[in-house]
Structures are given as C-alpha cells and as structure tokens.
Amino acid sequence: MRAPSLADAAHRLEAARDRRGRALPRLWLVSDPVRLPDPAPLLARLGRGGGLIWRPYGLDRSPARAQGRRLRHLTRRAGVVFLVAADARLAAAVDADGLHLPEGLARHAVAAPALAWARRGRRLSVACHGARALARARALGADMAVLSPVFATASHPGAVPLGPLRFAALSRRAGLPVVALGGVTGARARRLPPGTAAGLAAVSGLGT
C-alpha cells in the first residue's frame, strides 16, 4: 500500500479561514534560495487551492521582479495563493496575494509599511518559532502563522524540533491558524493531534 503523501495528509485537515473569511490553503510550498530557488516545477503538485510562499532572498531587484511576475502568472493560472516573503514593495509590484513576514522582521517597526500594504485586502503570514512570536503574529492581525521546526529537518540541522505535542500546545493557544513546517511528511503529519494544524508546508517534501 502506498504511503500517505503530504498532499494526502493536508487534504484530511479541517478547513481554516483567514481574518476576512477566505479559505486558507491546507498545503503550502516554501521556496528556498539554495534548495528550491525556482518553485515553478512543483506548483502542479499543490493543486488548486494550494499556497506558495516565495522567498526571493539574495536576488537583485530586476531578476526578482521578473521571477515574481512569472510566478504570479503561473500561480494565478494554477489557482494557487501566492505570498512574497519579507519584501512588501516586491509583493505589490508583482500583485501578490499577500506577504509572509520572517519572525525577525515582524519584531521591528520596519514592518509597518509592509503591514499597511498587507492589510489592504491582502493576506498576511508570519514565521514563528515559539510562543512569543505567535503572540506577536496575533497582535499584528496575521491571517496565519507558520510554526517551525516541527520535526528534525536538514535545512536547520542544529535546531531542536518542537515535536507534535509542543506544536499542538502552541497551536491551541495561538489564537490564529497555524501551519506546520519543518521535516513534515505525510507519515509524520499523522502524529500531529487532530485540529491543531491548519496547514502543512514543505520546501522539498511535497511528494513524501
């Protein structure tokens, strides 16, 4: 019998909604400058209603805009929600669906212009690694938090994973939908207590 994929696990999750009542994707792909610089080939695995968090870190302005516009075209055609990480100007320039704030950026006043743009009908996501960051995400009016690392992951070999129970405890107290990231596979997702994950995210594990 085929092992459950991450997509299988995501489709079994309860549907969650953002602060405006829009359905939140249950399956997310997260780009990475090294491991997944071009997420376009994997968009088909997300399916309609999935989500992409594009992290254009290290790209110069012109190449970033070109790739962003291409991804915007592809995600719109595929029915995939498209969030740009960190850069509100770039997100606005490519007409993204919203913004994903790294945890460090969410701590500082420099995030204010980004928040102003995101609150004008766009979606706002915040990366979190613990309770304080989740409380900050809620205070900022975020639509969702991406909490990591849930399990051991090659991308952060020195990080101590939260584990299913700690993830569940943080999620239940978060006050907003929480997406699980970090070593999440279809098999591992089954270890998350029911009702605690609003979505599942991966950099390169959509097929596992």
mmCIF file of C-alpha atoms in Angstrom:
data_model
loop_
_atom_site.group_PDB
_atom_site.id
_atom_site.type_symbol
_atom_site.label_atom_id
_atom_site.label_comp_id
_atom_site.label_asym_id
_atom_site.label_seq_id
_atom_site.Cartn_x
_atom_site.Cartn_y
_atom_site.Cartn_z
ATOM 1 C CA MET A 1 0.000 0.000 0.000
ATOM 2 C CA ARG A 2 1.266 3.463 -0.913
ATOM 3 C CA ALA A 3 2.485 5.588 1.982
ATOM 4 C CA PRO A 4 0.428 8.769 2.504
ATOM 5 C CA SER A 5 1.879 11.843 0.819
ATOM 6 C CA LEU A 6 1.969 15.296 2.323
ATOM 7 C CA ALA A 7 -0.877 16.255 -0.007
ATOM 8 C CA ASP A 8 -2.945 13.324 1.284
ATOM 9 C CA ALA A 9 -2.350 14.440 4.861
ATOM 10 C CA ALA A 10 -3.152 18.073 4.067
ATOM 11 C CA HIS A 11 -6.442 17.205 2.429
ATOM 12 C CA ARG A 12 -7.572 15.485 5.629
ATOM 13 C CA LEU A 13 -7.144 18.656 7.698
ATOM 14 C CA GLU A 14 -10.094 20.736 8.814
ATOM 15 C CA ALA A 15 -10.556 23.810 6.626
ATOM 16 C CA ALA A 16 -9.417 27.089 8.204
ATOM 17 C CA ARG A 17 -10.203 30.664 7.208
ATOM 18 C CA ASP A 18 -8.339 33.950 7.343
ATOM 19 C CA ARG A 19 -9.482 37.112 9.097
ATOM 20 C CA ARG A 20 -11.722 38.011 6.142
ATOM 21 C CA GLY A 21 -13.350 34.609 5.952
ATOM 22 C CA ARG A 22 -11.390 33.370 2.937
ATOM 23 C CA ALA A 23 -10.325 29.733 2.878
ATOM 24 C CA LEU A 24 -6.680 29.174 3.767
ATOM 25 C CA PRO A 25 -4.631 26.687 1.750
ATOM 26 C CA ARG A 26 -4.028 23.432 3.587
ATOM 27 C CA LEU A 27 -0.910 22.591 1.556
ATOM 28 C CA TRP A 28 1.976 25.062 1.193
ATOM 29 C CA LEU A 29 5.207 25.049 -0.785
ATOM 30 C CA VAL A 30 8.023 27.237 0.565
ATOM 31 C CA SER A 31 10.844 28.243 -1.766
ATOM 32 C CA ASP A 32 14.471 28.331 -0.652
ATOM 33 C CA PRO A 33 17.408 30.187 -2.271
ATOM 34 C CA VAL A 34 19.546 27.026 -2.178
ATOM 35 C CA ARG A 35 17.247 24.004 -2.044
ATOM 36 C CA LEU A 36 14.392 25.327 -4.188
ATOM 37 C CA PRO A 37 15.254 28.614 -5.939
ATOM 38 C CA ASP A 38 12.609 28.058 -8.633
ATOM 39 C CA PRO A 39 9.396 26.556 -7.238
ATOM 40 C CA ALA A 40 7.539 26.695 -10.576
ATOM 41 C CA PRO A 41 8.011 22.996 -11.487
ATOM 42 C CA LEU A 42 6.341 21.919 -8.226
ATOM 43 C CA LEU A 43 3.227 24.093 -8.496
ATOM 44 C CA ALA A 44 1.269 21.298 -10.154
ATOM 45 C CA ARG A 45 1.726 19.149 -7.043
ATOM 46 C CA LEU A 46 -0.012 21.774 -4.930
ATOM 47 C CA GLY A 47 -3.237 21.635 -6.900
ATOM 48 C CA ARG A 48 -5.900 24.318 -6.923
ATOM 49 C CA GLY A 49 -6.313 25.945 -3.548
ATOM 50 C CA GLY A 50 -2.707 25.340 -2.501
ATOM 51 C CA GLY A 51 -0.283 28.063 -1.462
ATOM 52 C CA LEU A 52 3.235 29.212 -2.339
ATOM 53 C CA ILE A 53 5.496 31.234 -0.047
ATOM 54 C CA TRP A 54 8.209 32.619 -2.306
ATOM 55 C CA ARG A 55 11.402 33.718 -0.552
ATOM 56 C CA PRO A 56 13.432 35.734 -3.102
ATOM 57 C CA TYR A 57 16.356 36.208 -0.736
ATOM 58 C CA GLY A 58 19.592 37.324 -2.363
ATOM 59 C CA LEU A 59 18.046 38.275 -5.696
ATOM 60 C CA ASP A 60 18.686 41.708 -7.183
ATOM 61 C CA ARG A 61 15.626 43.870 -7.792
ATOM 62 C CA SER A 62 15.282 43.311 -11.540
ATOM 63 C CA PRO A 63 15.660 39.498 -11.525
ATOM 64 C CA ALA A 64 13.369 39.300 -8.505
ATOM 65 C CA ARG A 65 10.634 41.245 -10.266
ATOM 66 C CA ALA A 66 10.982 39.119 -13.389
ATOM 67 C CA GLN A 67 10.748 35.861 -11.468
ATOM 68 C CA GLY A 68 7.973 37.224 -9.271
ATOM 69 C CA ARG A 69 5.842 38.222 -12.251
ATOM 70 C CA ARG A 70 6.381 34.797 -13.796
ATOM 71 C CA LEU A 71 5.360 33.057 -10.576
ATOM 72 C CA ARG A 72 2.356 35.363 -10.241
ATOM 73 C CA HIS A 73 1.215 34.339 -13.725
ATOM 74 C CA LEU A 74 1.732 30.640 -13.026
ATOM 75 C CA THR A 75 0.096 30.659 -9.591
ATOM 76 C CA ARG A 76 -2.917 32.567 -10.852
ATOM 77 C CA ARG A 77 -3.361 30.076 -13.676
ATOM 78 C CA ALA A 78 -2.965 27.159 -11.248
ATOM 79 C CA GLY A 79 -5.330 28.592 -8.629
ATOM 80 C CA VAL A 80 -2.546 28.821 -6.043
ATOM 81 C CA VAL A 81 -2.317 31.535 -3.361
ATOM 82 C CA PHE A 82 0.944 33.470 -3.834
ATOM 83 C CA LEU A 83 2.740 35.116 -0.905
ATOM 84 C CA VAL A 84 6.038 37.003 -1.167
ATOM 85 C CA ALA A 85 8.359 36.864 1.831
ATOM 86 C CA ALA A 86 9.782 39.961 3.541
ATOM 87 C CA ASP A 87 9.542 42.489 0.692
ATOM 88 C CA ALA A 88 6.228 44.385 0.560
ATOM 89 C CA ARG A 89 7.371 46.552 -2.358
ATOM 90 C CA LEU A 90 8.145 43.492 -4.420
ATOM 91 C CA ALA A 91 4.885 41.855 -3.357
ATOM 92 C CA ALA A 92 2.962 44.924 -4.518
ATOM 93 C CA ALA A 93 4.947 45.165 -7.754
ATOM 94 C CA VAL A 94 4.069 41.612 -8.773
ATOM 95 C CA ASP A 95 0.478 41.831 -7.440
ATOM 96 C CA ALA A 96 0.963 39.008 -4.942
ATOM 97 C CA ASP A 97 -1.939 37.756 -2.849
ATOM 98 C CA GLY A 98 -0.112 38.713 0.302
ATOM 99 C CA LEU A 99 3.031 38.917 2.386
ATOM 100 C CA HIS A 100 4.951 36.475 4.563
ATOM 101 C CA LEU A 101 6.963 38.159 7.333
ATOM 102 C CA PRO A 102 10.047 36.427 8.750
ATOM 103 C CA GLU A 103 9.983 36.322 12.548
ATOM 104 C CA GLY A 104 12.817 38.839 12.900
ATOM 105 C CA LEU A 105 11.156 41.379 10.636
ATOM 106 C CA ALA A 106 7.867 41.062 12.483
ATOM 107 C CA ARG A 107 9.615 42.250 15.675
ATOM 108 C CA HIS A 108 10.560 45.662 14.335
ATOM 109 C CA ALA A 109 8.845 48.877 13.321
ATOM 110 C CA VAL A 110 10.327 48.456 9.837
ATOM 111 C CA ALA A 111 7.446 46.046 9.266
ATOM 112 C CA ALA A 112 4.881 48.880 9.496
ATOM 113 C CA PRO A 113 4.801 49.761 5.750
ATOM 114 C CA ALA A 114 4.579 46.072 4.924
ATOM 115 C CA LEU A 115 1.674 45.641 7.303
ATOM 116 C CA ALA A 116 -0.136 48.638 5.852
ATOM 117 C CA TRP A 117 0.017 47.078 2.383
ATOM 118 C CA ALA A 118 -0.928 43.599 3.576
ATOM 119 C CA ARG A 119 -3.965 44.871 5.452
ATOM 120 C CA ARG A 120 -5.489 46.351 2.300
ATOM 121 C CA GLY A 121 -7.275 43.156 1.370
ATOM 122 C CA ARG A 122 -4.119 41.041 1.174
ATOM 123 C CA ARG A 123 -3.154 38.017 3.222
ATOM 124 C CA LEU A 124 -0.558 38.240 5.979
ATOM 125 C CA SER A 125 1.512 35.314 7.221
ATOM 126 C CA VAL A 126 4.205 35.386 9.920
ATOM 127 C CA ALA A 127 7.019 32.898 10.513
ATOM 128 C CA CYS A 128 7.185 31.784 14.151
ATOM 129 C CA HIS A 129 9.380 29.560 16.278
ATOM 130 C CA GLY A 130 7.712 29.842 19.669
ATOM 131 C CA ALA A 131 5.004 31.302 21.886
ATOM 132 C CA ARG A 132 6.209 34.921 21.845
ATOM 133 C CA ALA A 133 6.330 35.025 18.062
ATOM 134 C CA LEU A 134 2.835 33.536 17.855
ATOM 135 C CA ALA A 135 1.522 36.196 20.235
ATOM 136 C CA ARG A 136 3.173 38.864 18.090
ATOM 137 C CA ALA A 137 1.631 37.422 14.926
ATOM 138 C CA ARG A 138 -1.798 37.542 16.526
ATOM 139 C CA ALA A 139 -1.250 41.137 17.678
ATOM 140 C CA LEU A 140 -0.237 42.125 14.140
ATOM 141 C CA GLY A 141 -3.515 40.770 12.802
ATOM 142 C CA ALA A 142 -1.902 37.990 10.786
ATOM 143 C CA ASP A 143 -4.095 35.557 8.892
ATOM 144 C CA MET A 144 -1.858 32.650 9.812
ATOM 145 C CA ALA A 145 1.428 31.689 11.420
ATOM 146 C CA VAL A 146 3.969 29.240 10.017
ATOM 147 C CA LEU A 147 5.428 27.454 13.043
ATOM 148 C CA SER A 148 8.727 25.590 12.744
ATOM 149 C CA PRO A 149 10.613 23.352 13.016
ATOM 150 C CA VAL A 150 8.035 20.761 13.961
ATOM 151 C CA PHE A 151 10.303 17.800 13.184
ATOM 152 C CA ALA A 152 14.032 17.432 12.554
ATOM 153 C CA THR A 153 14.953 18.945 9.202
ATOM 154 C CA ALA A 154 18.054 19.003 7.009
ATOM 155 C CA SER A 155 17.644 22.735 6.381
ATOM 156 C CA HIS A 156 18.263 23.523 10.079
ATOM 157 C CA PRO A 157 20.377 20.616 11.383
ATOM 158 C CA GLY A 158 21.183 22.308 14.689
ATOM 159 C CA ALA A 159 17.635 23.337 15.561
ATOM 160 C CA VAL A 160 15.733 21.480 18.268
ATOM 161 C CA PRO A 161 12.375 20.387 16.813
ATOM 162 C CA LEU A 162 9.188 21.246 18.641
ATOM 163 C CA GLY A 163 7.710 17.784 18.234
ATOM 164 C CA PRO A 164 3.992 17.020 17.776
ATOM 165 C CA LEU A 165 2.885 17.672 21.354
ATOM 166 C CA ARG A 166 4.672 21.008 21.756
ATOM 167 C CA PHE A 167 3.401 22.084 18.335
ATOM 168 C CA ALA A 168 -0.137 21.168 19.366
ATOM 169 C CA ALA A 169 0.109 23.046 22.670
ATOM 170 C CA LEU A 170 1.394 26.193 20.960
ATOM 171 C CA SER A 171 -1.181 25.961 18.195
ATOM 172 C CA ARG A 172 -4.106 25.631 20.599
ATOM 173 C CA ARG A 173 -3.060 28.825 22.400
ATOM 174 C CA ALA A 174 -2.092 30.792 19.306
ATOM 175 C CA GLY A 175 -5.413 32.470 18.567
ATOM 176 C CA LEU A 176 -4.907 32.183 14.794
ATOM 177 C CA PRO A 177 -4.462 29.371 12.246
ATOM 178 C CA VAL A 178 -1.064 27.667 12.474
ATOM 179 C CA VAL A 179 0.713 25.917 9.598
ATOM 180 C CA ALA A 180 3.291 23.212 10.381
ATOM 181 C CA LEU A 181 6.725 23.463 8.725
ATOM 182 C CA GLY A 182 9.988 21.611 9.210
ATOM 183 C CA GLY A 183 10.536 17.946 8.404
ATOM 184 C CA VAL A 184 6.823 17.439 7.792
ATOM 185 C CA THR A 185 5.962 14.398 5.659
ATOM 186 C CA GLY A 186 2.712 12.588 5.053
ATOM 187 C CA ALA A 187 3.614 9.949 7.632
ATOM 188 C CA ARG A 188 4.827 12.426 10.251
ATOM 189 C CA ALA A 189 1.778 14.651 9.796
ATOM 190 C CA ARG A 190 -0.352 11.834 11.184
ATOM 191 C CA ARG A 191 1.426 12.330 14.516
ATOM 192 C CA LEU A 192 0.035 15.865 14.874
ATOM 193 C CA PRO A 193 -3.001 15.877 17.184
ATOM 194 C CA PRO A 194 -6.269 16.454 15.271
ATOM 195 C CA GLY A 195 -7.373 20.044 14.883
ATOM 196 C CA THR A 196 -4.000 21.599 15.695
ATOM 197 C CA ALA A 197 -2.571 22.193 12.200
ATOM 198 C CA ALA A 198 -4.423 24.473 9.798
ATOM 199 C CA GLY A 199 -1.994 23.520 7.036
ATOM 200 C CA LEU A 200 1.183 21.644 6.188
ATOM 201 C CA ALA A 201 4.205 23.209 4.498
ATOM 202 C CA ALA A 202 7.392 21.900 2.921
ATOM 203 C CA VAL A 203 10.385 23.102 0.952
ATOM 204 C CA SER A 204 11.060 19.877 -0.915
ATOM 205 C CA GLY A 205 8.829 17.228 0.625
ATOM 206 C CA LEU A 206 5.575 17.570 -1.286
ATOM 207 C CA GLY A 207 5.917 14.055 -2.627
ATOM 208 C CA THR A 208 6.578 12.463 0.774
#
